[in-house]
XYZ file of C-alpha atoms in Angstrom:
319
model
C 0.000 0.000 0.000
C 2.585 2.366 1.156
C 4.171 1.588 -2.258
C 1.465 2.683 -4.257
C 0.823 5.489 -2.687
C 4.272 6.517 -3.320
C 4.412 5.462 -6.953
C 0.498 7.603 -7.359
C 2.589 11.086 -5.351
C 5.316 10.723 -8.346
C 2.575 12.234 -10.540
C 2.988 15.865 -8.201
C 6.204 16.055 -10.407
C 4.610 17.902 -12.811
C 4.428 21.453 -10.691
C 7.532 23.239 -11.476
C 9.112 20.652 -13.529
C 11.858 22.892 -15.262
C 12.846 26.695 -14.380
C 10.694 27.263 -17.864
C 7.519 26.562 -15.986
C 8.063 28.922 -13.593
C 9.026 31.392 -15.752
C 5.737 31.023 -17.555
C 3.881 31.146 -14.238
C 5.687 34.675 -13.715
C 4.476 35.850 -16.641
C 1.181 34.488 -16.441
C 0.879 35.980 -13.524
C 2.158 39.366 -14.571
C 0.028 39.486 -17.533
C -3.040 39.027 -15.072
C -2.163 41.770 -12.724
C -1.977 44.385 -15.951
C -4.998 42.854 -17.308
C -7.058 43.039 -13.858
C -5.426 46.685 -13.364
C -6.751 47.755 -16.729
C -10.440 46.079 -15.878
C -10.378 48.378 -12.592
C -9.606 51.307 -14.331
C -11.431 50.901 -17.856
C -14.423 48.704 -16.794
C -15.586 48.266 -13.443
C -18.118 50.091 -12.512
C -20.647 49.539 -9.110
C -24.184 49.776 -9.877
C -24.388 51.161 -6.284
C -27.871 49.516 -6.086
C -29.003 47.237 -3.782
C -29.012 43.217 -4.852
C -27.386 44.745 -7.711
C -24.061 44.984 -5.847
C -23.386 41.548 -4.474
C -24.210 40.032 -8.154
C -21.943 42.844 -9.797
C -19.251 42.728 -7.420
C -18.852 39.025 -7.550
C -19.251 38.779 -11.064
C -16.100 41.071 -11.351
C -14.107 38.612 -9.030
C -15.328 35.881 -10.350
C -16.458 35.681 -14.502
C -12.407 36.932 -15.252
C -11.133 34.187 -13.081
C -13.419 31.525 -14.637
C -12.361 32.420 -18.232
C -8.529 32.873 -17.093
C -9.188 29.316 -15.616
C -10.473 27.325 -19.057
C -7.923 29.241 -20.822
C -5.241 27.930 -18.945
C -6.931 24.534 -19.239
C -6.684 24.831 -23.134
C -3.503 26.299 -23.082
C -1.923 23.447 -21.381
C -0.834 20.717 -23.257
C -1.625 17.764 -20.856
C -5.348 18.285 -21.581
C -4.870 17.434 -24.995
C -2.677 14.876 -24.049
C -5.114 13.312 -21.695
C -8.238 13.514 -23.974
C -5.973 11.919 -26.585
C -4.930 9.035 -23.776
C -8.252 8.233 -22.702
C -9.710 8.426 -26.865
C -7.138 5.987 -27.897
C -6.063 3.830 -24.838
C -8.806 4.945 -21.739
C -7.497 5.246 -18.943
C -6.721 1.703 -18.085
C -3.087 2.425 -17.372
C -3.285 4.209 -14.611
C -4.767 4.097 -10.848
C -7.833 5.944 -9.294
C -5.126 8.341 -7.552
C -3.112 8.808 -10.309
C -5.685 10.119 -12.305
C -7.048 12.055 -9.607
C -3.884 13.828 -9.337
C -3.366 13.786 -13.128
C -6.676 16.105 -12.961
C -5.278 18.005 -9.978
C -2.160 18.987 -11.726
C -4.031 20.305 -14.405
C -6.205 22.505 -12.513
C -3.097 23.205 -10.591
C -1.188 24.894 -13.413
C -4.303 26.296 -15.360
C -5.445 28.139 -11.610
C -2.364 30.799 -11.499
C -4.005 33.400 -13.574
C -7.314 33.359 -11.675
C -6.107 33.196 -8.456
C -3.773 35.763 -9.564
C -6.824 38.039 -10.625
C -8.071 36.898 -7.576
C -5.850 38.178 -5.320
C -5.295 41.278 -7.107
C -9.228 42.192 -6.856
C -9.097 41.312 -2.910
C -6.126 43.798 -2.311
C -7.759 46.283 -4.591
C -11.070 45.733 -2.639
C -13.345 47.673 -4.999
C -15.448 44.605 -6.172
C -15.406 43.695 -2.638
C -16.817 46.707 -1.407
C -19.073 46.988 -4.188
C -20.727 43.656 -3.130
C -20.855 43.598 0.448
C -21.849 46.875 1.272
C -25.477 46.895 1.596
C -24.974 44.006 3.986
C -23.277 45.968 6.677
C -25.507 46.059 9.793
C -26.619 49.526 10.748
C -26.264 48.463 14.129
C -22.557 48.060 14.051
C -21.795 51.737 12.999
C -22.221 53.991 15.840
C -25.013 56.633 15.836
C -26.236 55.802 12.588
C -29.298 57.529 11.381
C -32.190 54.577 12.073
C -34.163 55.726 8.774
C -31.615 54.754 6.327
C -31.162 50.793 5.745
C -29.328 48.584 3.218
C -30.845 51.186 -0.210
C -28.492 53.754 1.413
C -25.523 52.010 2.264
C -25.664 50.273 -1.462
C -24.412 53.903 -2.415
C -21.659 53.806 -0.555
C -18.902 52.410 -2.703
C -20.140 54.958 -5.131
C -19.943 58.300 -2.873
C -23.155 59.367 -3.582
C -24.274 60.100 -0.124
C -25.813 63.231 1.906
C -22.683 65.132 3.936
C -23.961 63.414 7.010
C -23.343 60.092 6.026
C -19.843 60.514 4.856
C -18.301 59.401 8.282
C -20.209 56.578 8.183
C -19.189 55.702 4.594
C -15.474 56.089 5.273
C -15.694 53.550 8.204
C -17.794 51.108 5.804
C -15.353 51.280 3.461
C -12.088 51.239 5.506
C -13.833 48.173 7.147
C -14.700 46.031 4.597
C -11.285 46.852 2.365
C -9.309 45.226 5.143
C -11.898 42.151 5.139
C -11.064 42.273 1.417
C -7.295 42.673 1.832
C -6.817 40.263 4.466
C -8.682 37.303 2.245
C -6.087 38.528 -0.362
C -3.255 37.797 1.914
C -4.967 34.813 3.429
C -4.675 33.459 -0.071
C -1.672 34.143 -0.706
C -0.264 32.721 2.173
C -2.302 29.064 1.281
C -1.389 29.454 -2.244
C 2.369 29.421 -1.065
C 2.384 26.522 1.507
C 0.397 24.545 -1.210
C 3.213 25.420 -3.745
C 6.045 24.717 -0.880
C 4.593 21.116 0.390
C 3.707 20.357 -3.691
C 8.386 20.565 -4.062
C 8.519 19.095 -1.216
C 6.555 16.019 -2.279
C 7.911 16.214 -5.757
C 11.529 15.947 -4.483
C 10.820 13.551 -2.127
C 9.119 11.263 -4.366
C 10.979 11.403 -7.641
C 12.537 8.107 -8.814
C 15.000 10.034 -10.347
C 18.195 12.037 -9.438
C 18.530 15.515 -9.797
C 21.068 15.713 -12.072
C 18.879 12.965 -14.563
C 15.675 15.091 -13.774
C 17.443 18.210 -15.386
C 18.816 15.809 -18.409
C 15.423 14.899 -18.756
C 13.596 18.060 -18.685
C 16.221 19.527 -21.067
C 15.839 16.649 -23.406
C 12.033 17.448 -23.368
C 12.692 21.330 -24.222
C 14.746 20.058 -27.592
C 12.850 17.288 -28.582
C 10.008 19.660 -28.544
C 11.477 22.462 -30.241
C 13.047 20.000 -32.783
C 10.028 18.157 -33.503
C 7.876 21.418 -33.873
C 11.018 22.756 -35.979
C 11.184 19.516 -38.445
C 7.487 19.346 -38.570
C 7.259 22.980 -39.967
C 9.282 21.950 -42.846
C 8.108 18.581 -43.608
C 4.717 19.852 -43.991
C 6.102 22.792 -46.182
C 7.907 20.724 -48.235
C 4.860 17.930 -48.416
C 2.588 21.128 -49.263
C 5.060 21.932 -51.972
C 4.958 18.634 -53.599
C 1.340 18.932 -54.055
C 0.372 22.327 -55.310
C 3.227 21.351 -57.794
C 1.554 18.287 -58.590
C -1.573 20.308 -58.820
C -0.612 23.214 -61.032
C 2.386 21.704 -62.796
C 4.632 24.526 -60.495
C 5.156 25.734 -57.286
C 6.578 29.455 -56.780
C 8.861 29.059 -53.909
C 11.514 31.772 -52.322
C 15.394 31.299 -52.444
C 14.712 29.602 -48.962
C 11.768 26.871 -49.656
C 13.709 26.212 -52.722
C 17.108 25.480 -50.514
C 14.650 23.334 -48.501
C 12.952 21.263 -51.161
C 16.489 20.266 -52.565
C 17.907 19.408 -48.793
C 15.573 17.744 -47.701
C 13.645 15.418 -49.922
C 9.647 13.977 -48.518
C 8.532 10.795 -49.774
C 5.128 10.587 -48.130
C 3.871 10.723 -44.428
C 3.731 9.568 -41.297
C 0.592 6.474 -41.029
C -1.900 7.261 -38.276
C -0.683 4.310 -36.203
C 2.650 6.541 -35.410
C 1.116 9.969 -34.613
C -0.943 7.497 -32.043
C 2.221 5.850 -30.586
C 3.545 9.393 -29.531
C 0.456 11.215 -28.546
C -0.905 11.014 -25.427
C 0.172 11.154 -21.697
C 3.912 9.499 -20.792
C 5.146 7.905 -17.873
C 8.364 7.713 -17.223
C 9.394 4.325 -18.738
C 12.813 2.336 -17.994
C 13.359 -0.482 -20.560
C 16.100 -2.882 -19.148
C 17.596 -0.287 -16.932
C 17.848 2.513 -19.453
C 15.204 4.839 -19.063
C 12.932 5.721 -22.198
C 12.369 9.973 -22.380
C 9.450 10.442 -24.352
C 6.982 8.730 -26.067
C 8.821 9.674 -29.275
C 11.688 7.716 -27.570
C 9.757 4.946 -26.885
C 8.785 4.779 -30.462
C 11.902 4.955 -31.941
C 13.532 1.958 -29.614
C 10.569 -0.257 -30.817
C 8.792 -0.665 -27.529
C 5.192 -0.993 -27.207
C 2.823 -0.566 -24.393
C 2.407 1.777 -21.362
C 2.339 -0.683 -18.704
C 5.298 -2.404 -17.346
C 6.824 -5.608 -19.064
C 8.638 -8.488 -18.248
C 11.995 -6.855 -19.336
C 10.862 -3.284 -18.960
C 9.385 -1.366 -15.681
C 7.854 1.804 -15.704
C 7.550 4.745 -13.040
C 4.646 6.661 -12.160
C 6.544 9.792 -12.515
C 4.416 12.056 -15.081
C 6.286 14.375 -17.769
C 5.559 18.067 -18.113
């Protein structure tokens, strides 16, 4: 038991894999802060109404999170992965837990620009405001004029209040902007001890040594950037071949041409291929040399995701 449980945690490897994932966190993360900052000042707007408020208010926290959140989703590359996985194999190869945190580390990476533009709204505290000021009790504000009720202090984020009220919209506001800004530091705070225990698992529980972690995620970089780089030009080249085929010419540029002479296409890749390296990967060692990539996997000949007689594979999922 206490072996699978370990083999499932190997999955938490894919949080801050390589420095490049971080990187691209920073910048997600940057890019939400200008894009919440410009929302504040180009689009936000309290209807300073009551019921109106709380709907507006969390809307504004809440809709630009959500669509930050499927973005990231789409943008992430193990989505695809796994809807390819579970199309063409299911999900037979892995464990309850492993898929659970499969999911997890999915929503996991795709969740730093909303709770980004989450954050950023609490410490701004204008959508809180907006929202949760008509449910101040009157009670709690010293001396405050019995005849006015929740229509009254709906106005408040908005300033539009008689001169005699302006005390007691200054301490409404003051009060609920440090609700607001201590949720936004709560949050952060969580978000970092989730981040710190998430290493601290992934270290503990990686199969692998540091030094072959780094090989690996560098070997993932270039095999990316080569395959996107080669498939560019195969698919130029293949395109070339036919509209010349089709109109008896094709106008290339000094470069295409140099291409088309270099590097000569005789047809494509079968479906059965693209299959064998699409799709989730698990790290893989085949007779105690470890297999990269699915492309690797391919190109030594072996077949299968689960573990053979002369092979054994790792739970330990590749960003």
């Amino acid at each position: 038991m206490a072996a699978l449980i370990a083999e499932n945690f190997r999955f938490l490897s894919l949080f801050f894999k390589s420095k490049d994932v971080m990187i691209f966190n920073g910048l997600v993360a940057l890019g939400t802060v200008g894009s919440e900052e410009l929302f504040s000042v180009v689009a936000f707007n309290c209807p300073c109404s009551p019921a109106r408020n709380y709907i507006y208010g969390l809307a504004a926290i809440g809709v630009p999170a959500l669509a930050l959140f499927l973005i990231g989703v789409i943008w992430n590359n193990h989505t695809w992965n796994l809807v390819a996985e579970c199309h063409k194999r299911g999900t037979k190869n892995f464990s309850a837990a492993a898929t659970f945190l499969l999911f997890g580390s999915i929503m996991g990476r795709a969740s730093v620009a909303p709770i980004t533009w989450s954050v950023i709204s609490l410490l701004r505290g204008e959508a809180y405001i907006c929202a949760l000021s008509e449910f101040v009790k009157p009670s709690s504000l010293d001396k405050f004029p019995a005849e006015n009720g929740a229509e009254v202090l709906a106005k408040f984020p908005c300033r539009d209040v008689p001169a005699n009220l302006t005390k007691f919209r200054d301490e409404v506001t003051r009060r609920l902007r440090y609700e607001s800004q201590l949720f936004g530091w709560l949050l952060i705070g969580i978000v970092a001890v989730l981040v710190f225990l998430t290493k601290c698992l992934k270290h503990c529980c990686s199969p692998l040594s540091y030094r072959q972690e780094a090989y690996w995620a560098q070997y993932r970089s270039n095999e990316d950037k080569l395959f996107r780089r080669t498939a560019e030009v195969h698919s130029r080249i293949l395109a070339a071949k036919n509209v010349k085929q089709f109109f008896g010419f094709v106008a290339l540029d000094k470069e295409e041409k140099e291409l088309v002479q270099e590097f000569p296409v005789e047809g494509v890749q079968p479906s059965p291929q693209w299959n064998a390296i699409t799709g989730v990967y698990i790290y893989r060692e085949n007779k105690g040399f470890p297999l990269y990539s699915r492309l690797h996997k391919w190109a030594k000949g072996v077949e299968g995701n689960g573990p053979t007689p002369e092979g054994h594979e790792l739970l330990f999922l590749a960003s």
